Short mmCIF file of C-alpha atoms in Angstrom, two decimals:
data_model
loop_
_atom_site.label_atom_id
_atom_site.label_comp_id
_atom_site.label_asym_id
_atom_site.label_seq_id
_atom_site.Cartn_x
_atom_site.Cartn_y
_atom_site.Cartn_z
CA MET A 1 -30.33 9.60 -21.97
CA ARG A 2 -33.44 10.92 -20.86
CA PRO A 3 -36.60 9.15 -20.49
CA VAL A 4 -38.40 8.35 -23.13
CA ARG A 5 -41.64 9.59 -21.76
CA ASP A 6 -40.27 13.07 -21.31
CA ASP A 7 -39.41 13.30 -25.10
CA TYR A 8 -41.59 11.06 -27.13
CA VAL A 9 -45.37 10.91 -24.85
CA HIS A 10 -47.20 14.45 -24.65
CA ASP A 11 -50.05 14.41 -23.58
CA TRP A 12 -52.76 15.78 -26.89
CA ARG A 13 -56.21 15.73 -25.42
CA GLY A 14 -58.02 18.73 -25.24
CA LEU A 15 -57.20 19.48 -28.96
CA PRO A 16 -59.22 19.20 -31.92
CA LEU A 17 -58.71 15.48 -33.26
CA LYS A 18 -56.47 16.17 -36.33
CA GLN A 19 -54.22 17.86 -34.07
CA GLN A 20 -54.10 14.48 -31.91
CA VAL A 21 -54.01 12.47 -34.42
CA ARG A 22 -51.12 13.97 -35.72
CA GLY A 23 -49.21 14.45 -32.39
CA TYR A 24 -49.32 11.26 -31.45
CA LYS A 25 -48.27 9.96 -34.87
CA ASP A 26 -45.06 12.62 -34.10
CA ASP A 27 -44.49 10.73 -30.92
CA ALA A 28 -45.04 7.35 -32.59
CA GLU A 29 -42.38 8.02 -35.18
CA ALA A 30 -40.04 9.56 -32.51
CA ALA A 31 -40.28 6.34 -30.39
CA TRP A 32 -39.53 4.21 -33.20
CA ASP A 33 -36.55 6.70 -34.50
CA LEU A 34 -35.29 6.30 -30.59
CA ALA A 35 -35.51 2.65 -30.84
CA ARG A 36 -33.19 2.18 -33.74
CA GLN A 37 -30.61 4.44 -32.57
CA ILE A 38 -30.73 1.71 -29.24
CA TRP A 39 -30.88 -1.24 -31.82
CA ASP A 40 -27.81 0.37 -33.62
CA ARG A 41 -25.95 0.81 -30.53
CA LEU A 42 -26.70 -2.73 -29.32
CA GLU A 43 -25.12 -4.01 -32.74
CA SER A 44 -22.12 -2.16 -32.50
CA THR A 45 -22.09 -3.31 -28.94
CA ASN A 46 -22.20 -6.79 -29.63
CA ALA A 47 -20.05 -6.90 -32.66
CA HIS A 48 -17.12 -5.16 -30.60
CA ALA A 49 -17.76 -7.61 -27.76
CA ALA A 50 -17.38 -10.66 -30.23
CA LEU A 51 -13.81 -8.91 -32.09
CA LEU A 52 -12.78 -8.61 -28.49
CA GLN A 53 -13.83 -12.19 -27.59
CA ALA A 54 -12.19 -13.70 -30.70
CA GLU A 55 -8.93 -11.25 -29.89
CA ASN A 56 -8.71 -12.88 -26.54
CA GLY A 57 -9.17 -16.68 -28.04
CA VAL A 58 -6.51 -16.10 -30.20
CA LEU A 59 -3.81 -14.71 -27.53
CA ARG A 60 -4.99 -17.45 -25.27
CA LYS A 61 -4.00 -20.13 -28.06
CA GLN A 62 -0.91 -18.19 -28.78
CA ILE A 63 0.21 -18.44 -24.96
CA GLN A 64 -0.53 -22.58 -24.71
CA ALA A 65 1.07 -23.11 -27.48
CA ARG A 66 4.23 -20.97 -26.40
CA THR A 67 4.32 -22.75 -23.41
CA LYS A 68 3.87 -25.93 -24.47
CA THR A 69 6.66 -25.07 -27.25
CA ARG A 70 9.26 -24.13 -24.72
CA ARG A 71 8.57 -27.25 -22.30
CA THR A 72 8.88 -29.61 -25.44
CA GLN A 73 11.87 -28.27 -26.77
CA ASP A 74 13.46 -28.37 -22.88
CA GLU A 75 12.24 -31.92 -22.76
CA ALA A 76 13.40 -32.70 -26.65
CA THR A 77 16.86 -30.48 -25.83
CA ALA A 78 17.82 -33.02 -22.46
CA ALA A 79 16.95 -36.17 -24.52
CA SER A 80 19.19 -35.51 -27.13
CA GLN A 81 21.71 -34.92 -24.59
CA VAL A 82 21.45 -37.89 -22.76
CA GLN A 83 20.21 -40.45 -25.39
CA LYS A 84 24.08 -40.74 -26.49
CA HIS A 85 24.75 -42.52 -23.18
CA GLY A 86 22.13 -44.83 -23.46
CA PHE A 87 18.57 -45.46 -23.41
CA LEU A 88 16.06 -43.40 -21.51
CA THR A 89 14.79 -46.35 -19.51
CA ASN A 90 18.39 -46.93 -18.63
CA PRO A 91 18.20 -45.76 -14.68
CA GLU A 92 22.02 -43.66 -15.32
CA SER A 93 20.08 -41.90 -18.29
CA LYS A 94 17.17 -41.37 -17.21
CA ALA A 95 18.46 -39.13 -14.13
CA ALA A 96 20.55 -37.75 -16.61
CA PHE A 97 17.55 -36.67 -18.52
CA GLU A 98 15.90 -35.44 -15.29
CA THR A 99 18.74 -33.48 -13.93
CA ARG A 100 19.45 -31.86 -17.41
CA LEU A 101 16.10 -31.28 -17.52
CA ALA A 102 15.41 -29.22 -14.32
CA GLU A 103 18.70 -27.26 -15.27
CA LEU A 104 16.91 -26.41 -18.83
CA GLN A 105 13.71 -25.27 -16.66
CA GLU A 106 15.91 -23.35 -14.37
CA LYS A 107 17.37 -21.28 -17.03
CA ARG A 108 13.95 -21.07 -18.80
CA ALA A 109 12.72 -19.61 -15.09
CA ALA A 110 15.85 -17.42 -15.05
CA GLU A 111 15.07 -15.70 -18.34
CA GLU A 112 11.32 -15.03 -17.52
CA ARG A 113 12.22 -13.32 -14.46
CA LYS A 114 14.76 -11.16 -16.06
CA ALA A 115 12.07 -10.32 -18.99
CA ALA A 116 9.54 -9.69 -16.10
CA ASP A 117 12.47 -7.22 -13.95
CA LYS A 118 13.19 -5.58 -17.49
CA GLU A 119 9.13 -5.05 -18.13
CA ALA A 120 8.72 -3.47 -14.91
CA ARG A 121 11.72 -1.39 -15.00
CA VAL A 122 10.51 0.29 -18.49
CA ARG A 123 6.90 0.76 -16.31
CA ASP A 124 8.75 2.60 -13.75
CA ILE A 125 10.58 4.63 -16.19
CA GLU A 126 7.21 5.22 -18.39
CA GLY A 127 5.48 6.33 -14.86
CA ARG A 128 8.35 8.24 -13.65
CA ARG A 129 8.48 10.78 -16.92
CA SER A 130 5.01 11.07 -17.23
CA LEU A 131 5.09 12.28 -13.65
CA MET A 132 7.58 14.93 -15.10
CA ILE A 133 5.88 15.92 -17.89
CA ALA A 134 3.19 17.04 -16.06
CA ASN A 135 5.15 18.91 -13.61
CA PRO A 136 5.29 22.10 -14.75
CA ASP A 137 8.24 23.03 -12.34
CA TYR A 138 10.55 20.27 -13.82
CA VAL A 139 13.62 21.97 -15.07
CA PHE A 140 16.24 20.25 -17.22
CA THR A 141 19.81 20.68 -15.97
CA GLY A 142 23.24 20.43 -17.50
CA THR A 143 23.90 21.80 -20.99
CA LEU A 144 22.19 20.53 -24.09
CA GLN A 145 26.12 19.62 -25.31
CA SER A 146 26.46 17.48 -22.47
CA TYR A 147 22.92 14.94 -23.11
CA LYS A 148 25.22 13.82 -26.16
CA THR A 149 27.33 11.79 -23.68
CA ALA A 150 24.36 11.19 -21.40
CA ASN A 151 23.09 7.82 -20.83
CA LEU A 152 20.32 6.47 -22.96
CA GLU A 153 17.27 7.27 -20.03
CA GLN A 154 18.77 10.50 -19.36
CA ILE A 155 18.57 11.78 -23.47
CA GLY A 156 15.39 9.59 -23.49
CA ASP A 157 13.76 12.12 -20.39
CA LEU A 158 14.90 15.11 -23.03
CA ALA A 159 13.47 13.20 -25.93
CA ALA A 160 9.89 12.18 -24.26
CA SER A 161 9.63 16.01 -23.11
CA LEU A 162 9.69 17.11 -26.42
CA ALA A 163 7.23 14.25 -27.47
CA LEU A 164 10.31 13.40 -30.09
CA PRO A 165 10.54 9.43 -31.40
CA PHE A 166 13.31 7.81 -28.82
CA ALA A 167 12.56 3.95 -28.45
CA GLY A 168 14.64 1.78 -30.51
CA LEU A 169 17.12 4.52 -31.54
CA LYS A 170 20.70 5.08 -30.99
CA LYS A 171 21.68 7.93 -28.86
CA GLY A 172 23.34 10.09 -31.58
CA ASP A 173 20.14 9.74 -33.43
CA ILE A 174 17.96 10.81 -30.36
CA PHE A 175 20.40 13.49 -29.77
CA SER A 176 20.40 14.67 -33.36
CA ASN A 177 16.23 14.83 -33.48
CA ILE A 178 16.19 16.74 -29.99
CA THR A 179 18.80 19.37 -31.71
CA ARG A 180 17.03 19.79 -34.64
CA HIS A 181 13.72 20.03 -33.16
CA PHE A 182 15.40 22.81 -30.86
CA GLU A 183 16.90 24.86 -33.96
CA ALA A 184 13.12 24.38 -35.48
CA HIS A 185 11.56 25.86 -32.39
CA PRO A 186 13.51 28.69 -31.24
CA GLU A 187 11.08 29.74 -28.69
CA LEU A 188 12.04 26.82 -26.77
CA LYS A 189 14.89 28.31 -25.46
CA SER A 190 13.87 30.74 -23.46
CA VAL A 191 11.11 28.66 -22.09
CA SER A 192 11.89 27.65 -17.75
CA ARG A 193 12.43 24.16 -18.38
CA TYR A 194 14.91 24.35 -21.42
CA SER A 195 16.55 27.49 -20.87
CA THR A 196 19.45 26.44 -18.58
CA LEU A 197 20.38 23.82 -21.45
CA PHE A 198 21.50 27.16 -23.64
CA SER A 199 22.48 29.30 -20.86
CA SER A 200 25.97 30.71 -22.10
CA ALA A 201 26.99 32.02 -18.69
CA ARG A 202 29.79 30.61 -17.14
CA LEU A 203 31.00 30.94 -13.72
CA PRO A 204 34.17 33.01 -12.99
CA ARG A 205 37.09 31.50 -12.54
CA ARG A 206 39.31 30.66 -9.81
CA THR A 207 42.68 29.70 -8.72
CA ALA A 208 43.65 26.84 -6.04
CA PRO A 209 44.21 27.64 -2.45
CA GLY A 210 47.72 28.85 -1.67
CA VAL A 211 48.87 29.67 -5.59
CA ASP A 212 50.43 33.01 -6.06
CA ARG A 213 48.01 35.09 -8.03
CA ASN A 214 51.07 37.45 -9.48
CA ASN A 215 52.13 33.67 -11.25
CA VAL A 216 51.14 33.98 -14.61
CA ASN A 217 52.62 30.57 -15.71
CA GLN A 218 50.56 29.06 -12.76
CA ALA A 219 47.15 27.79 -14.84
CA PRO A 220 43.83 28.17 -13.05
CA ALA A 221 41.63 25.64 -11.38
CA MET A 222 38.51 25.93 -13.81
CA VAL A 223 34.90 25.59 -12.61
CA GLY A 224 33.03 22.74 -14.55
CA GLU A 225 29.63 22.62 -16.30
CA PRO A 226 26.51 21.70 -13.99
CA ALA A 227 26.08 17.98 -14.15
CA LEU A 228 22.99 15.68 -15.49
CA PRO A 229 21.15 15.07 -12.52
CA PRO A 230 21.33 11.75 -11.20
CA GLN A 231 19.01 8.88 -12.37
CA PRO A 232 17.08 6.78 -9.82
#
């Protein structure tokens, strides 16, 4: 935003008195209009900050409640399994309680590590897909039909490049959406990124070494379709 003086303050001196009054009045109205705009922006910013603060408070309470609930559940589960052997004040029962509690806490920590690893894996896949989509030279290999039996990550790559939904869907549904999309947009088949998927050319047949070419009963060895790219 430019300085107020450059936009709303002018030197009206030297003009007739009426023109000076009118000019200064216009400057004052313009300055008040700017002040109202600034005030509206400030109010909007304050409201947004208050909303974020409220959401942050709710999230903090949820995290605290979740952590407390897990700890209480672990302790209650451990206690229920040792109470049948005696009171918790009994040294043997107390030791059993602490042992079982440690086992449950380790199990919980392993589950949290597994969830964290899964989230990291998802972030890696999303980052790789972003680079793939942004790369104009990226080409999908194999045939479209080969993606019917591809793994979920590979068929997800193709769906993501076409901006089609795939999260939470079965492979069969994702493949059906992809084929319908190509049918609805046949111009995509000639795009270099996807043209290999629809290549009808096949490599020539070749016979295995040492086979008599005049023996018509000998079945020739076939060259298979290009395989899907390996996943990292």
